[in-house]
PDB file of C-alpha atoms in Angstrom:
ATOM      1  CA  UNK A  29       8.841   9.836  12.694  1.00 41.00           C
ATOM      2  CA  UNK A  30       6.875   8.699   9.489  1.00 50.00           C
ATOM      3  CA  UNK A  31       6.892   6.599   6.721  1.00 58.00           C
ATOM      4  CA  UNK A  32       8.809   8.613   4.004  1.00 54.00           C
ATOM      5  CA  UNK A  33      12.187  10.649   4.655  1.00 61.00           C
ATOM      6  CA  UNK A  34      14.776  11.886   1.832  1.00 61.00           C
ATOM      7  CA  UNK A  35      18.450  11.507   2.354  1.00 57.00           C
ATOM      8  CA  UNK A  36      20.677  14.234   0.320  1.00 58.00           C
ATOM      9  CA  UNK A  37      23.861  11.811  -1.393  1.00 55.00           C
ATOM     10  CA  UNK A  38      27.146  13.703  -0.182  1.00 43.00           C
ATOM     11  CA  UNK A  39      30.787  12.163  -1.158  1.00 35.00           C
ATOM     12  CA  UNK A  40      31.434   9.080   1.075  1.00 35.00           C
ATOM     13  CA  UNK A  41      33.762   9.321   3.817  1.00 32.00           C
ATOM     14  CA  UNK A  42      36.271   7.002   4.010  1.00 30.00           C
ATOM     15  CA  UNK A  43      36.196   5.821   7.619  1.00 32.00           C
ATOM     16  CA  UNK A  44      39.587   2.947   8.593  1.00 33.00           C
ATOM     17  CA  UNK A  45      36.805   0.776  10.546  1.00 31.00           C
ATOM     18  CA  UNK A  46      33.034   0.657  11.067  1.00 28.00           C
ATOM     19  CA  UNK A  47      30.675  -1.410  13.200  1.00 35.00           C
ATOM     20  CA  UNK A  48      26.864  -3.200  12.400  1.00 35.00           C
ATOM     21  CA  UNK A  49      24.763  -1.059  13.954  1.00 38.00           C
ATOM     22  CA  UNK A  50      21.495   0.662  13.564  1.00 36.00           C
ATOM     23  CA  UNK A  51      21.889   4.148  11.376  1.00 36.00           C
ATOM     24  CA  UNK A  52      21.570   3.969   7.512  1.00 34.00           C
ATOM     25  CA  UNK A  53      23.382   6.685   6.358  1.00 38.00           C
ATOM     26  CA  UNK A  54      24.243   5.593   2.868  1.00 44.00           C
ATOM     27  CA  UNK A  55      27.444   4.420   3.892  1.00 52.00           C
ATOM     28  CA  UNK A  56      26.442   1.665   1.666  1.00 56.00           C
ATOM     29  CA  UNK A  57      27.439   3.143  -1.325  1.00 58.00           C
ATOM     30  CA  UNK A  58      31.034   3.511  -0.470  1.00 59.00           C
ATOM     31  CA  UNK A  59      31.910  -0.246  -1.506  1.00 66.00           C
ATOM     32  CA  UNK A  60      29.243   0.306  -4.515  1.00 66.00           C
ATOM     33  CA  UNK A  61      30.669   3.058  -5.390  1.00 65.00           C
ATOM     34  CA  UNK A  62      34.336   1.737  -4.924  1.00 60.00           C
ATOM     35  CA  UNK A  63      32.965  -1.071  -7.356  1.00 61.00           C
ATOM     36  CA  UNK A  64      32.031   1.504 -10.291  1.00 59.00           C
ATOM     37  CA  UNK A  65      35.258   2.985  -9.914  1.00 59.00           C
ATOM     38  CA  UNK A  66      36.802  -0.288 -10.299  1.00 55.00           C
ATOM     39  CA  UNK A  67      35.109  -1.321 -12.991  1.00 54.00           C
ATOM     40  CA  UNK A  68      35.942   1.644 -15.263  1.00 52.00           C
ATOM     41  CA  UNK A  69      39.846   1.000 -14.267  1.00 54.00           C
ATOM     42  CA  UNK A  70      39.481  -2.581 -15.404  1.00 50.00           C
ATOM     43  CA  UNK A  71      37.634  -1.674 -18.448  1.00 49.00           C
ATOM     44  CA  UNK A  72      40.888   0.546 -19.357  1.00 44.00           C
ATOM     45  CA  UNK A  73      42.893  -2.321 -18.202  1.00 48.00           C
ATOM     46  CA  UNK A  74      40.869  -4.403 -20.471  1.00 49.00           C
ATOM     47  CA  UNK A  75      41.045  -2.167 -23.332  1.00 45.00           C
ATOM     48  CA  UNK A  76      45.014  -2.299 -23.396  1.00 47.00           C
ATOM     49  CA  UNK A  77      44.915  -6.467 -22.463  1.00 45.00           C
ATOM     50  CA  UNK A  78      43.333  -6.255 -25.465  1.00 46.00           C
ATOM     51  CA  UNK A  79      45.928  -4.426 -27.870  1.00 44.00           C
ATOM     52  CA  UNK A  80      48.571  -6.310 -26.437  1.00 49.00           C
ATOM     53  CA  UNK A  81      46.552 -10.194 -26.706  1.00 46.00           C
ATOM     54  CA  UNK A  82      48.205 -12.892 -29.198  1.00 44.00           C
ATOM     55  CA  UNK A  83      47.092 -16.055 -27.796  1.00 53.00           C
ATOM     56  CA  UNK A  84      44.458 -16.887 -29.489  1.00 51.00           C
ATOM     57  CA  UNK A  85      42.948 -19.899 -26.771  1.00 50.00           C
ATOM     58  CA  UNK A  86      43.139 -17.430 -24.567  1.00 52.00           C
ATOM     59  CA  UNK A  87      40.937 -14.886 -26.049  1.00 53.00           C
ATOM     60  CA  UNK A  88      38.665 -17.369 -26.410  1.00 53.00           C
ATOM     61  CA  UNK A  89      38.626 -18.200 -22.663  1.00 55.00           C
ATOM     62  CA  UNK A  90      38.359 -14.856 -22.077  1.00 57.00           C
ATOM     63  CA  UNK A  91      35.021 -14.328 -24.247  1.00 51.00           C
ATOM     64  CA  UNK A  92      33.857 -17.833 -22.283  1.00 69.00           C
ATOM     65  CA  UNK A  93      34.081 -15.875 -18.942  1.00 76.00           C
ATOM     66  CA  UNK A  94      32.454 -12.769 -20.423  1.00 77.00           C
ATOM     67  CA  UNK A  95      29.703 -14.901 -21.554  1.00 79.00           C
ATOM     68  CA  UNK A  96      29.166 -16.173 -17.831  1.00 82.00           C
ATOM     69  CA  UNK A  97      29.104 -13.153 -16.457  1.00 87.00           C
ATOM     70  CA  UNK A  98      26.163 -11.313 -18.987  1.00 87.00           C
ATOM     71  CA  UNK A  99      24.344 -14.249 -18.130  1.00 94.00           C
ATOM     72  CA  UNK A 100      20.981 -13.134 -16.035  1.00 95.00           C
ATOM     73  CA  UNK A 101      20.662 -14.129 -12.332  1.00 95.00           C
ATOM     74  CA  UNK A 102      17.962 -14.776 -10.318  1.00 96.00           C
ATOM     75  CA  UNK A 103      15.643 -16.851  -8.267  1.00 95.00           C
ATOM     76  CA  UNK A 104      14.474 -19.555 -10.634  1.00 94.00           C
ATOM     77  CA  UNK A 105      10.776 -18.554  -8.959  1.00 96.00           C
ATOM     78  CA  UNK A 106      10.941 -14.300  -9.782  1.00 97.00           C
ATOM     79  CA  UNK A 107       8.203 -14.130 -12.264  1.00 95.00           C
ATOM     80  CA  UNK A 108       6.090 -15.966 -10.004  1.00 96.00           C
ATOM     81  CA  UNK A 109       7.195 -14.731  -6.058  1.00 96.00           C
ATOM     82  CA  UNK A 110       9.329 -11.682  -7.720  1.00 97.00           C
ATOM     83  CA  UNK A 111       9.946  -8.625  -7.752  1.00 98.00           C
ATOM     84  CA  UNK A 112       8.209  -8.426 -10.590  1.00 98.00           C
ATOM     85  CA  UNK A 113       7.919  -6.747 -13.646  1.00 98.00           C
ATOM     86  CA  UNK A 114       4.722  -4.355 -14.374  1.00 97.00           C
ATOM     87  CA  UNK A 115       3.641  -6.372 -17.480  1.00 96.00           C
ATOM     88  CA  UNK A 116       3.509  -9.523 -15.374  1.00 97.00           C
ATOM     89  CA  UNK A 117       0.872 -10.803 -12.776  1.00 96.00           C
ATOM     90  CA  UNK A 118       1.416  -9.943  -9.361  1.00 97.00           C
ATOM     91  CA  UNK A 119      -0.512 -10.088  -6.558  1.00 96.00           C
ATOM     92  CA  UNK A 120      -2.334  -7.125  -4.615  1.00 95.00           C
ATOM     93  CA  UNK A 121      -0.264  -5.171  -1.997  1.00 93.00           C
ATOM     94  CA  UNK A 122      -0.375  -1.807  -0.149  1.00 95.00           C
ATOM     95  CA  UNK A 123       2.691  -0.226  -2.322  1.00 96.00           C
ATOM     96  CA  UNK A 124       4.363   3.327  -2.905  1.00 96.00           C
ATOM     97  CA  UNK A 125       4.581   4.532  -6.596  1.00 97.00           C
ATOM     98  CA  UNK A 126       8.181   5.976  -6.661  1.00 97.00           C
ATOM     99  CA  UNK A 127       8.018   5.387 -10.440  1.00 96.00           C
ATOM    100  CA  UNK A 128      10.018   3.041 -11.866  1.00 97.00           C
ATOM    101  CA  UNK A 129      10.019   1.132  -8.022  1.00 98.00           C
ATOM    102  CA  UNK A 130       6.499   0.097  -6.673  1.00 98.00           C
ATOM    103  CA  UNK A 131       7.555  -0.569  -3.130  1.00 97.00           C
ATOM    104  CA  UNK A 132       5.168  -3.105  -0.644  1.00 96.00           C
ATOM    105  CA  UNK A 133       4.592  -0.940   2.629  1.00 94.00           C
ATOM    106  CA  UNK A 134       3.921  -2.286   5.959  1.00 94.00           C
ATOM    107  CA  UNK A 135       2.876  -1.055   9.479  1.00 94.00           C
ATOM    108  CA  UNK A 136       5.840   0.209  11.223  1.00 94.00           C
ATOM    109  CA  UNK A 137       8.160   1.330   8.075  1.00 95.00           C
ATOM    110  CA  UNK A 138       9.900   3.964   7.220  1.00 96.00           C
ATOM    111  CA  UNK A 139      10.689   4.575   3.353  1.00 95.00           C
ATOM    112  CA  UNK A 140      14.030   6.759   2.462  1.00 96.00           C
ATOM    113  CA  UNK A 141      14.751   8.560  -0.558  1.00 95.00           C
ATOM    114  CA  UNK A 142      18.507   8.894  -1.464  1.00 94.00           C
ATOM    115  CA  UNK A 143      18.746  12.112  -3.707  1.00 92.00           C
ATOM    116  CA  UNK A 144      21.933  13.767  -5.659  1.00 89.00           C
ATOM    117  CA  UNK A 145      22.569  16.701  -3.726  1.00 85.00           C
ATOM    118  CA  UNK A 146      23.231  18.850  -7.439  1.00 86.00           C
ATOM    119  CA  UNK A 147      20.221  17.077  -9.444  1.00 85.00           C
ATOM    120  CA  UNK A 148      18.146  16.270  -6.945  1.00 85.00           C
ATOM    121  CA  UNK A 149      16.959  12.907  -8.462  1.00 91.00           C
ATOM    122  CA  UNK A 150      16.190  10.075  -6.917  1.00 94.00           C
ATOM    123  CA  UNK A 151      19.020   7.327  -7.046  1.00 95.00           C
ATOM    124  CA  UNK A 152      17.898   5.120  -4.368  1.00 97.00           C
ATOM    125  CA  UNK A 153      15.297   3.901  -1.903  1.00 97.00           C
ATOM    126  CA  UNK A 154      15.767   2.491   1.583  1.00 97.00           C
ATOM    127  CA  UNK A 155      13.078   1.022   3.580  1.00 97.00           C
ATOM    128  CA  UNK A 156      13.902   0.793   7.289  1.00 97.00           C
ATOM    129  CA  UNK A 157      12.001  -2.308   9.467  1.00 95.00           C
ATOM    130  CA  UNK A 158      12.288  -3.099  13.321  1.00 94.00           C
ATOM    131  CA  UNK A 159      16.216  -1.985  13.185  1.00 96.00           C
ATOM    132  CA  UNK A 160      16.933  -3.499   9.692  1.00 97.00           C
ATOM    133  CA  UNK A 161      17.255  -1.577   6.082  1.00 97.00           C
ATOM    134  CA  UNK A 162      17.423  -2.465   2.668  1.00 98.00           C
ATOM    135  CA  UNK A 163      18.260  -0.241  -0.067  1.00 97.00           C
ATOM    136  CA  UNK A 164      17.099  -0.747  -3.348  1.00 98.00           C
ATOM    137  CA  UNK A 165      18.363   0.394  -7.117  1.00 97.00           C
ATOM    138  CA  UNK A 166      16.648  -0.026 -10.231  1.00 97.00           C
ATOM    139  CA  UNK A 167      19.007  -0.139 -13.239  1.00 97.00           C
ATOM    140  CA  UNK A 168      18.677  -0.929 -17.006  1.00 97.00           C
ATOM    141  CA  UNK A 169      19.724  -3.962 -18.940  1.00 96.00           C
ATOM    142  CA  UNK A 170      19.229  -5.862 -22.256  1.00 93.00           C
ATOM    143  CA  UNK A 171      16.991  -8.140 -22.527  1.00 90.00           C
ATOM    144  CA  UNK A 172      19.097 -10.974 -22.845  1.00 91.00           C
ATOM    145  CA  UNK A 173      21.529  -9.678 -20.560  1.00 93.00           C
ATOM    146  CA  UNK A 174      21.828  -9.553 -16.743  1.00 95.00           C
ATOM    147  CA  UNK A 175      23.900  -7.542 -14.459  1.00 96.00           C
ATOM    148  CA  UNK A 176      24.465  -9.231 -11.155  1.00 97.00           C
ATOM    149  CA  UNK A 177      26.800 -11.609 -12.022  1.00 96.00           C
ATOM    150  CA  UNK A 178      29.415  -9.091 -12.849  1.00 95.00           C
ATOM    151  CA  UNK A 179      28.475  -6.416 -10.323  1.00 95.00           C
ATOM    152  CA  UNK A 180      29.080  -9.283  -8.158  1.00 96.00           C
ATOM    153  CA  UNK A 181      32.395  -9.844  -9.178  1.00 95.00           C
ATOM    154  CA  UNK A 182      33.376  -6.397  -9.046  1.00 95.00           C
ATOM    155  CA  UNK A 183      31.951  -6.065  -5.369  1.00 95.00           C
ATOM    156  CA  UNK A 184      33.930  -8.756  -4.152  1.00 96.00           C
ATOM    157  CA  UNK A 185      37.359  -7.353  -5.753  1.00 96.00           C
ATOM    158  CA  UNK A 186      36.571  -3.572  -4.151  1.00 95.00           C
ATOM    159  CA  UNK A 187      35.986  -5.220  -1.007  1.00 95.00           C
ATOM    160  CA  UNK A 188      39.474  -7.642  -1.477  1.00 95.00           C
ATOM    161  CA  UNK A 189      41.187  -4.122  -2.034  1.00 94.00           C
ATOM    162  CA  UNK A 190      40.063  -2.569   1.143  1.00 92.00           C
ATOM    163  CA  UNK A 191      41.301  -5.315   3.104  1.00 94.00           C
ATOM    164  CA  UNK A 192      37.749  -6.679   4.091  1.00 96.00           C
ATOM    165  CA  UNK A 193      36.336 -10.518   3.216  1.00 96.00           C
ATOM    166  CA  UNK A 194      33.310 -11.394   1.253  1.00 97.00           C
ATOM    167  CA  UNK A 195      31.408 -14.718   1.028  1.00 96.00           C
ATOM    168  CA  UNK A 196      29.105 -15.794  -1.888  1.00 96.00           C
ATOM    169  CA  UNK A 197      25.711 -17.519  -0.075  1.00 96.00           C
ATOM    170  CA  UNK A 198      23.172 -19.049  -2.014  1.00 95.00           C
ATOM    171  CA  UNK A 199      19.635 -17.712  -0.524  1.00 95.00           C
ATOM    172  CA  UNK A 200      15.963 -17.360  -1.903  1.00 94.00           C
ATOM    173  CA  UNK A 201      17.088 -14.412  -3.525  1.00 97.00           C
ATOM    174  CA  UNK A 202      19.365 -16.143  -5.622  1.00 95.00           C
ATOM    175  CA  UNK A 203      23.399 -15.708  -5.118  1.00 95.00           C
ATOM    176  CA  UNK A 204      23.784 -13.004  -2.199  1.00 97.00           C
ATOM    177  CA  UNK A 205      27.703 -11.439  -0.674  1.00 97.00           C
ATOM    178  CA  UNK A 206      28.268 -11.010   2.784  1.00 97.00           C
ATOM    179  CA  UNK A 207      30.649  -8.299   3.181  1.00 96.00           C
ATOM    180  CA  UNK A 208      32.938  -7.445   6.138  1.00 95.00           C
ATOM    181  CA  UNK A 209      35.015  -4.233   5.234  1.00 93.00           C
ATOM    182  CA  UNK A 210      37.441  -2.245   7.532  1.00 92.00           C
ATOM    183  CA  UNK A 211      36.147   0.564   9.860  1.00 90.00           C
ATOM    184  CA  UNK A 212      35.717   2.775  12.906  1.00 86.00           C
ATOM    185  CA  UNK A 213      33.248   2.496  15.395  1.00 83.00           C
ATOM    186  CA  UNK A 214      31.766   5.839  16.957  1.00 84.00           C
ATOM    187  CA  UNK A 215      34.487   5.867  19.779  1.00 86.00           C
ATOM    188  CA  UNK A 216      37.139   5.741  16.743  1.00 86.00           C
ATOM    189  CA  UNK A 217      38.275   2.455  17.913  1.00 89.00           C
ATOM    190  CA  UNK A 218      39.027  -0.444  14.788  1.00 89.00           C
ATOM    191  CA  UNK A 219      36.140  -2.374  13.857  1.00 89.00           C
ATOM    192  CA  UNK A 220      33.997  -3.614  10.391  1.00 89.00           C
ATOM    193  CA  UNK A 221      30.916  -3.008   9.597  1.00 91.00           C
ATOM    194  CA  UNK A 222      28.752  -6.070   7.913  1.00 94.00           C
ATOM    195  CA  UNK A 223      26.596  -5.671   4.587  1.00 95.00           C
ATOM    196  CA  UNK A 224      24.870  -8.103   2.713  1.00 97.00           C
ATOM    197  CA  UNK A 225      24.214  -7.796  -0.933  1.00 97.00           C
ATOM    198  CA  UNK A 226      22.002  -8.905  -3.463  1.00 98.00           C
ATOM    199  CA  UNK A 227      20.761  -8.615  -6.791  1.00 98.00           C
ATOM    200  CA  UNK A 228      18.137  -9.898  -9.135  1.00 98.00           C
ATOM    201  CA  UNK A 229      17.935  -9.502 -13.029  1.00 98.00           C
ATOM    202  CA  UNK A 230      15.047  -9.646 -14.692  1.00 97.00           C
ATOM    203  CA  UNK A 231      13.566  -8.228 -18.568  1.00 95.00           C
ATOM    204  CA  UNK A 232      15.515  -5.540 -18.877  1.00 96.00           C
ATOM    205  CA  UNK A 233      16.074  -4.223 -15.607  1.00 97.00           C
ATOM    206  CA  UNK A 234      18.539  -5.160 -12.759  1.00 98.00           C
ATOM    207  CA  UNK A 235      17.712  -4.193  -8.845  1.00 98.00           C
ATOM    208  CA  UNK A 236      20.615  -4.390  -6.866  1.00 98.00           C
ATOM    209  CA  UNK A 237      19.692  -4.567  -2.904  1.00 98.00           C
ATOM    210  CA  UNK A 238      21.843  -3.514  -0.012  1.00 97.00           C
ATOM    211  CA  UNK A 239      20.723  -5.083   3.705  1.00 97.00           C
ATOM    212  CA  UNK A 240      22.233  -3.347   6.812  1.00 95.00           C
ATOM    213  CA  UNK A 241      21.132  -3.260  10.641  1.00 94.00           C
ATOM    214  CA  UNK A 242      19.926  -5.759  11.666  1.00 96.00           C
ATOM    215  CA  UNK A 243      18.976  -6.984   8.473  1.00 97.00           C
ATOM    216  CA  UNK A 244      22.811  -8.661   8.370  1.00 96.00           C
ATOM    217  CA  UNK A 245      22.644 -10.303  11.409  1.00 94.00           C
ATOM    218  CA  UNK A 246      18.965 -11.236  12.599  1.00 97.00           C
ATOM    219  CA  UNK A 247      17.053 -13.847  10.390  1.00 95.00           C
ATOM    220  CA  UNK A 248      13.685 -12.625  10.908  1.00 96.00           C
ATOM    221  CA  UNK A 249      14.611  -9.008  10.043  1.00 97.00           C
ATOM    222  CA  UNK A 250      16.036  -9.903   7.227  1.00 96.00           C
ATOM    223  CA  UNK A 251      13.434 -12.577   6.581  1.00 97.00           C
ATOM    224  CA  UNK A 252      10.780  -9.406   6.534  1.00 97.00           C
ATOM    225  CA  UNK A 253      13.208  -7.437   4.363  1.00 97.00           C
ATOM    226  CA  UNK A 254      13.531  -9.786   1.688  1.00 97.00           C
ATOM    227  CA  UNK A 255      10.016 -10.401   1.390  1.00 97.00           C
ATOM    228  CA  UNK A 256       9.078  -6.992   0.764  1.00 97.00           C
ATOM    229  CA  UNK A 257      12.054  -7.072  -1.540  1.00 98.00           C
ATOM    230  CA  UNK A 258      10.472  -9.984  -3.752  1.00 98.00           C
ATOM    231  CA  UNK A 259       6.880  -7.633  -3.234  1.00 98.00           C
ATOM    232  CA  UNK A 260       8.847  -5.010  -5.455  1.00 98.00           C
ATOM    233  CA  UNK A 261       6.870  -4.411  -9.072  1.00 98.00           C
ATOM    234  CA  UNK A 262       9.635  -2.910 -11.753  1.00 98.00           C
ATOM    235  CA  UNK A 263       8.193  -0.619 -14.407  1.00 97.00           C
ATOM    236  CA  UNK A 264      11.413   0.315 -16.541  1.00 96.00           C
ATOM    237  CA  UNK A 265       9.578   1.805 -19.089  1.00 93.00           C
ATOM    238  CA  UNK A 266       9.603   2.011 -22.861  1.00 91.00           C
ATOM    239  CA  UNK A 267      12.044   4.489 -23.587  1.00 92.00           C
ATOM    240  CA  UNK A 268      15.731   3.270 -24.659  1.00 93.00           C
ATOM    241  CA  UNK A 269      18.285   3.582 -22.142  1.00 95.00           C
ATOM    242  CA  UNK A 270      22.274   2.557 -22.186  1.00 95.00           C
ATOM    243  CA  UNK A 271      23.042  -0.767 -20.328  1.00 92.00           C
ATOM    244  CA  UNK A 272      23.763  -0.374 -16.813  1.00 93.00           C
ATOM    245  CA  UNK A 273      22.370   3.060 -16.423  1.00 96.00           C
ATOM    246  CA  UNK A 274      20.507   3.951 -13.322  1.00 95.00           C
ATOM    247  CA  UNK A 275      16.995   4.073 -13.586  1.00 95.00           C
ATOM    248  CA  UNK A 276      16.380   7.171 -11.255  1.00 91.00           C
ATOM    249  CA  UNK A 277      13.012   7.112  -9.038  1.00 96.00           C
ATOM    250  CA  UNK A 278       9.937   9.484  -8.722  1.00 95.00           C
ATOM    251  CA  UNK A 279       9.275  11.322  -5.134  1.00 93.00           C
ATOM    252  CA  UNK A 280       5.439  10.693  -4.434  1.00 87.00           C
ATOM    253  CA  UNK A 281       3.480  13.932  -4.478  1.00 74.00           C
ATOM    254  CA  UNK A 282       2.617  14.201  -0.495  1.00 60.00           C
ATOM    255  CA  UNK A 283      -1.363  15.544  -0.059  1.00 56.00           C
ATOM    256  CA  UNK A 284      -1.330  17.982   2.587  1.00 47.00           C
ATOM    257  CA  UNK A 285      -4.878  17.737   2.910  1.00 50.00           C
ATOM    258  CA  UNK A 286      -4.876  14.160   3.580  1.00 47.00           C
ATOM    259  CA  UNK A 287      -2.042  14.769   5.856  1.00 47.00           C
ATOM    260  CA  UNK A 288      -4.934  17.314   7.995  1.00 45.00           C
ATOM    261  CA  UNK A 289      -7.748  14.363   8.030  1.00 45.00           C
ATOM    262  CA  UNK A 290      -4.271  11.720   9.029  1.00 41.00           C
ATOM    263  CA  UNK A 291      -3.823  14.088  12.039  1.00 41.00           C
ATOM    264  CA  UNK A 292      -7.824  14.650  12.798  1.00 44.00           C
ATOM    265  CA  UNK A 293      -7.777  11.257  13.114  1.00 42.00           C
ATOM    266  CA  UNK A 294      -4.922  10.497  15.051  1.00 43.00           C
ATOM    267  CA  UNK A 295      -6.126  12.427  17.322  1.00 45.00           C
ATOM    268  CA  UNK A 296      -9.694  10.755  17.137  1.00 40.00           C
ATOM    269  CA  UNK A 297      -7.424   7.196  17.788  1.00 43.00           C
ATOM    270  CA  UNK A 298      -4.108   7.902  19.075  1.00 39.00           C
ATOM    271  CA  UNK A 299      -3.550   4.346  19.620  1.00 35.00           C
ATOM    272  CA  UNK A 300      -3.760   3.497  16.203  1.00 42.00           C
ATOM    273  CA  UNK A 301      -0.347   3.432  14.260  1.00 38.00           C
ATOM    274  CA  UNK A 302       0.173   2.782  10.885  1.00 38.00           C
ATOM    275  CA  UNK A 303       2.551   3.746   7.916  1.00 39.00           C
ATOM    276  CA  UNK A 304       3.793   7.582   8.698  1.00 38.00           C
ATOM    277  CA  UNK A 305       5.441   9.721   6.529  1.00 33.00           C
ATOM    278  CA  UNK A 306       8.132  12.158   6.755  1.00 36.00           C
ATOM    279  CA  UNK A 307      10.592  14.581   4.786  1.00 40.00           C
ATOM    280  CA  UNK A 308      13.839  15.563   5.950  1.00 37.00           C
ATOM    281  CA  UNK A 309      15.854  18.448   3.638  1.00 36.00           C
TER     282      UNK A 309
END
């Protein structure tokens, strides 16, 4: 199995009860996902609170809490450990060019690409370590504005109304959720499967990551994961783009005559491993 796979998006299932385990099947998505659909109800919601709003302190709280929320969030060290943006400094590192996502790569890894099944664009990247994934998604922001604080928010509500339990922990990656939500395990009995969440703002780009596997429940999994996740370099690009909007991701153009001299040689060295590459349709 190799470095690089692709993962066509399908619509979530909606499972009663699922356990931690090992498979990353984008099951992620389904409390993400949950969260977007959320948010555009409360934005309606919001829009008739509005229409109907007299109090005047009120209002005012309200625009207090809205502040709070567009505020940016992440670790106070980003531009200097990251992920970092392509106009800053960063240091050197073996990384894949999936456009707007330079990805660190390590010995051992495996790199999936989470495509739209009708456009066939890239919405999301999952690198897979020693039984532990991470998903990553680039988005687009203002530059004065962040997005973590209310995708947060909205994550923790979407989880409340599926009847699972989240918990705000403050990490090196800034503010993180550990999620429990309702599901079945492969025998269909009850069970929940564990996620942890995180996100970091920075100039006008948000990257919102999703740890699973053991990622959730062994330290030094996760303690790999997140470093490559700090590794990242962000290039959003010049072009304008609505707030919030998903910054899709390139495929990298696979060289099937470097793939030949990749199997000469492991045939020359058979012992030797390092990063593999794969594509699954």
């Amino acid at each position: 199995m190799g470095l690089f796979s692709k993962f066509r998006k399908s619509t979530p299932h909606t499972d009663d009860d699922v356990v931690t385990d090992d498979e990353f099947t984008g099951d992620e998505d389904t409390v993400a996902e949950a969260a977007d659909r959320d948010e555009a109800d409360d934005e309606t919601s919001d829009a008739e609170s509005d229409a109907e709003a007299t109090d005047e302190e009120d209002s005012e709280g309200e625009l207090d809490d809205e502040d709070a929320l567009l505020e940016k969030s992440a670790p106070f060290d980003r531009s200097e450990k990251g992920p970092f943006d392509i106009s800053e400094d960063y240091p050197e590192h073996d990384r894949l060019d999936l456009g707007a996502l330079k990805v660190p790569v390590v010995d051992g890894m495996q790199v999936r690409l989470d495509t739209d099944d009708d456009s066939e664009r890239v919405l999301a990247v999952t690198l897979i370590h020693e039984g532990g994934g991470i998903q990553l998604q680039a988005f687009a922001t203002p530059r004065s504005e962040g997005l973590w604080n209310t995708v947060r928010r909205q994550l923790t509500e979407s989880v409340d109304k599926q009847g699972g339990e989240a918990s705000e922990l403050h990490t090196s990656l800034g503010k993180e959720l550990a999620i429990e939500v309702p599901a079945k395990t492969e025998s269909g009995r009850p069970g929940k499967r564990a996620m942890r969440f995180a996100g970091i703002d920075g100039p006008r780009w948000f990257v919102r990551a999703v740890f699973s596997g053991k990622a959730v429940t062994d330290d030094e999994v996760r303690a790999e994961l997140s470093a490559l996740f700090r590794g990242v370099v962000v290039d959003r690009g010049q072009e304008a783009m609505a707030p919030r909007e998903l910054i899709a991701l390139t495929a990298p153009q696979v060289d099937s005559d470097n793939d030949e001299e990749t199997s000469d040689e492991d045939e020359l060295n058979p012992f030797e491993r390092g990063p593999e590459i794969t594509e699954i349709r």
